[in-house]
Amino acid sequence: MCMLLRRPLLLLFVQVAVLAAGAPAQEARSRPNILLILSDDQGTVDLGACGTQDLQTPHLDRLAERGVRFTQFYAAAPVCSPSRAAFLSGRIPQRAGLSGNVDPNNPDAGLPPSTVTIAEHFRAHGYATAQIGKWHLGHSRERQPTGQGFDFGFGHLGGCIDNYSHFFYWNGPNRHDLVRNGVEEYHAGEFFPELCVDEAAAWIRARDEQPWLMYFAINLPHYPYQGHARWLDVYEGLPRARREYAAFLSTMDETLGRLFAVLREQGIDDETIIVFQSDHGHSTEQRAFYGGGDAGPHRGAKFSLLEGGIRVPAIVAGPGVPEGELRGQMATACDWFPTLCTLAGIPQPTHALDGRDLQAVLADAAAPTPHEHFFWKNGGQWALRLGKWKLIWNAQDTTDGRAWKREPGMRLYDLSLDPGETTDLAAEHPKRVDRLRKLAQEWDPTIRYELEEKKE
Amino acid sequence: MCMLLRRPLLLLFVQVAVLAAGAPAQEARSRPNILLILSDDQGTVDLGACGTQDLQTPHLDRLAERGVRFTQFYAAAPVCSPSRAAFLSGRIPQRAGLSGNVDPNNPDAGLPPSTVTIAEHFRAHGYATAQIGKWHLGHSRERQPTGQGFDFGFGHLGGCIDNYSHFFYWNGPNRHDLVRNGVEEYHAGEFFPELCVDEAAAWIRARDEQPWLMYFAINLPHYPYQGHARWLDVYEGLPRARREYAAFLSTMDETLGRLFAVLREQGIDDETIIVFQSDHGHSTEQRAFYGGGDAGPHRGAKFSLLEGGIRVPAIVAGPGVPEGELRGQMATACDWFPTLCTLAGIPQPTHALDGRDLQAVLADAAAPTPHEHFFWKNGGQWALRLGKWKLIWNAQDTTDGRAWKREPGMRLYDLSLDPGETTDLAAEHPKRVDRLRKLAQEWDPTIRYELEEKKE
């Protein structure tokens, strides 16, 4: 590991980026590796670097110190499958072709094979690609990782598993769910996150000069909360739900620490861009003890388009990225795809993305966000953010796990003054509401809120 | 192991039984040990000894060869908690005080502490007592095994667990559920059935002259179907649901084989009475792949008072029990308590049981059943059997896991001609219907089927 080399390498990569547009694959070695880490149901502020006081996440905090952390970063959906579809495709879920969670018993459900993933794009530009961990983007062969641009896939296809048996249990059938390149494989009794690091390490060690992109989707801290017993001891004083969640989150951090150590061991940590993001806010489901996570000042959690459901921890570090900086600009999971093309020096895809290149934001804390506005739609809710304003329709408030509730109709919030979305300003700003509604309809012309409102 | 000793020992035990009524505990050494094995969601004919053609259960088949197998044996309920309540108390669930499954999130639910269990009774007569495996009879301290007559308890308190993580996952919260004498204990990654045998072996090896009673409630083949991969290979040709179930059932049989080997190793297999029974019929729930088990000629499965829900494999072997015989008399899970008192030579409890002493039936295949009739009530259904006749009210037919259906009203079947309960004879036999209904009302005076019928 040679921290001093980082900035010269950055320059090298930027030069390569300029020179390499359309360059043949054999020149690819000078490109950085890409490690995309997606955590699962992690709360907005549940990271030491994000300000949590009662959780220990030293490895991710160190990652934040090595790169840029975002303070207003958004998942593209408040539930798993559509969030992942956007993360991998650079498009909002509706345009990626997967707007809800994948039904495990429907073999035809999932991310359409025609959707172009970041793996397909990077592979076309000379990258080796691997998926490790959770998928939840489809079960049929062509919808599995190896059908969606990954040379290698290892992990579970469903929405959650038991980490020791690797069984899917959310509903029936309760079945084993661990596959390698589409073939079932048994590791009964072995802790899944550790298995994932072992697989990642083996795959990384087997790489040669070819750059690689790995999507490491760790299924933590998603229920079941299966943190190591020693972490339960550490958090003994916390309330039950928080304690279980905290132990699992620290177990996750520890596991990612092992993965980062593999990069150091291989001498490639300063040649690897690491992205870290949660797929959406923490869960307040009964299965999650009605919620052990923390959205800070925000309302909402998983399943909600209120801030707590979609505003997530996000970090990027590595070559081309400043060290130890914060960025307050609005940014989204759709942005990784175009941003990483720039950072890696490969051409942007020719089809339209909803994501925007964050390169200017990374370079300059004063740069404007590339998103004047952004749009979300999920589970009967939709929302649009424009600057400090957020218009939200039919919000589902999932803050209290024992009493989820709909907030029917249209509300307008000023996030700069009211991060908790408590004071509806729609009546005071009818023209602004109208403008935001029209922008929303440009994203999704099927929105006809006036009609829906009359039905209430 | 000395099979030749069995009959002399039998005589000895019968003599002791006659002499020992009210004898002090120090004389107890001459009494047999009792091993009560309860399997979980095992189908009516799913045992080699019961006639299955496609499953391998050599250890249980050998047990049947060593003792008596019943062909018309009934669980007292078609779901877990009430069936176990009856098995341990000798009373039908309504009189044991637990007529439905225990809600895992209600600390006050469970078998009432005032209910006298077979463990309490045998302990009062000099036995050491242990519970190992599944409980599902309550979570509060006084409702746990050590509050219900067991000196020692090891296992899970809920209705099902993952066998590798020991997490409860049927609904939320998804939590760890493994306790030893009321204290949580972690064995992450270790296969629960093997852990149970290890615990049983250690406890048995630590016994001295004191006789013991162990309730070994193996949570197999209850979903999740987690049979060893080598058994999945053995059953590769079977349909998916049957294959998963079969692999798990053979894993169970193998596990019980290890337990039986402990008795042989300790030289006590001919001093130990072994009871084996399923808690009710196989599951056709979605979680169970809509049903991998087999009820043979019968309709119904778990959750049904049709024969497939309550007619279960049952074996008793050991001192006082003939070898390699079948008994066709109606017998029930409530009968073990009084029967074992007789076989062990300890006094019957002074309170009323619904179970009857099967000693005469064990001794003579021509003896009449001690149950002229028996009564079940569960989940809006009730049934009464009298001889070959079965009257059933509002039956829930769970045969097809994808289409459970109610059969409203009162039906009468002749089980001797119609084991599948297909031909309703109620209209032909109104007086018989009336007599059976009155008998049912003697068991439960709250039954007012005429009123219920009008509400339909």
XYZ file of N, CA and C in Angstrom, chain B residues 81-82 84-99 110-121 123 135 137 142-145 147-150 334 337 349 351-354:
144
model
N -48.486 -26.903 18.892
C -48.535 -26.657 20.342
C -49.596 -27.500 21.051
N -50.842 -27.514 20.567
C -51.834 -28.329 21.277
C -51.516 -29.819 21.224
N -48.537 -31.118 21.302
C -47.500 -31.346 22.308
C -48.060 -31.237 23.717
N -48.976 -30.291 23.886
C -49.606 -30.144 25.205
C -50.281 -31.456 25.611
N -50.960 -32.096 24.655
C -51.650 -33.360 24.943
C -50.648 -34.496 25.156
N -49.627 -34.525 24.338
C -48.592 -35.564 24.441
C -47.960 -35.558 25.830
N -47.716 -34.366 26.348
C -47.028 -34.256 27.647
C -47.975 -34.312 28.840
N -49.252 -33.984 28.628
C -50.167 -33.895 29.779
C -51.146 -35.056 29.866
N -51.343 -35.800 28.769
C -52.335 -36.876 28.788
C -53.760 -36.378 28.694
N -53.928 -35.116 28.371
C -55.272 -34.538 28.268
C -55.435 -33.915 26.881
N -56.660 -33.865 26.371
C -56.866 -33.188 25.092
C -56.502 -31.708 25.286
N -56.134 -31.048 24.210
C -55.609 -29.678 24.340
C -56.535 -28.750 25.113
N -57.839 -28.856 24.876
C -58.770 -27.948 25.559
C -58.702 -28.143 27.069
N -58.455 -29.367 27.508
C -58.369 -29.604 28.960
C -56.951 -29.430 29.484
N -55.974 -29.497 28.573
C -54.601 -29.199 29.001
C -54.395 -27.696 29.151
N -55.274 -26.922 28.506
C -55.183 -25.470 28.638
C -54.456 -24.788 27.500
N -54.323 -25.483 26.376
C -53.627 -24.878 25.231
C -54.223 -25.457 23.957
N -55.149 -24.719 23.360
C -55.869 -25.292 22.223
C -55.364 -24.813 20.873
N -49.027 -20.081 26.272
C -48.326 -21.340 26.506
C -49.137 -22.307 27.331
N -48.524 -23.451 27.589
C -49.143 -24.449 28.460
C -49.199 -23.876 29.879
N -50.368 -23.850 30.491
C -50.446 -23.259 31.841
C -49.494 -23.980 32.807
N -48.805 -23.224 33.633
C -47.906 -23.861 34.600
C -48.632 -24.843 35.518
N -49.928 -24.645 35.696
C -50.692 -25.548 36.572
C -50.943 -26.914 35.937
N -50.808 -27.021 34.627
C -51.021 -28.320 33.977
C -49.911 -29.288 34.382
N -50.303 -30.485 34.760
C -49.323 -31.486 35.208
C -48.781 -32.239 33.994
N -47.487 -32.156 33.783
C -46.874 -32.863 32.666
C -46.360 -34.223 33.116
N -46.122 -35.068 32.150
C -45.546 -36.377 32.440
C -44.186 -36.230 33.126
N -43.490 -35.139 32.798
C -42.194 -34.910 33.445
C -42.370 -34.600 34.920
N -43.350 -33.772 35.227
C -43.600 -33.454 36.642
C -43.981 -34.721 37.421
N -44.809 -35.531 36.792
C -45.279 -36.736 37.475
C -44.128 -37.735 37.676
N -40.934 -37.080 37.665
C -39.953 -36.504 38.592
C -40.392 -36.707 40.036
N -39.685 -26.893 21.756
C -40.611 -26.740 22.853
C -41.969 -26.270 22.339
N -44.208 -24.462 23.682
C -45.269 -24.502 24.693
C -45.202 -23.294 25.622
N -41.662 -19.535 33.585
C -42.433 -20.626 34.205
C -43.090 -21.543 33.165
N -43.152 -21.067 31.912
C -43.722 -21.908 30.846
C -42.643 -22.620 30.045
N -41.392 -22.353 30.342
C -40.300 -23.045 29.660
C -40.136 -24.455 30.254
N -39.349 -25.291 29.595
C -39.216 -26.684 30.070
C -38.868 -26.796 31.552
N -39.682 -24.953 33.843
C -40.845 -24.609 34.658
C -41.949 -25.650 34.563
N -41.755 -26.637 33.696
C -42.821 -27.615 33.451
C -42.382 -29.038 33.777
N -41.442 -29.172 34.701
C -41.111 -30.503 35.186
C -39.806 -31.083 34.685
N -39.103 -30.335 33.852
C -37.836 -30.860 33.339
C -36.650 -30.288 34.131
N -52.517 -38.963 24.007
C -52.819 -38.784 25.432
C -52.561 -40.065 26.233
N -48.943 -41.114 28.714
C -48.769 -40.764 30.124
C -49.250 -41.927 31.019
N -51.482 -40.658 37.897
C -51.807 -39.374 38.534
C -53.205 -39.423 39.123
N -55.312 -36.839 39.183
C -56.276 -36.030 38.416
C -56.692 -36.786 37.152
N -57.784 -36.339 36.545
C -58.344 -37.053 35.391
C -57.531 -36.797 34.128
N -57.277 -37.875 33.403
C -56.630 -37.770 32.098
C -57.651 -38.120 31.011
N -57.378 -37.659 29.800
C -58.149 -38.138 28.654
C -57.487 -39.355 28.038
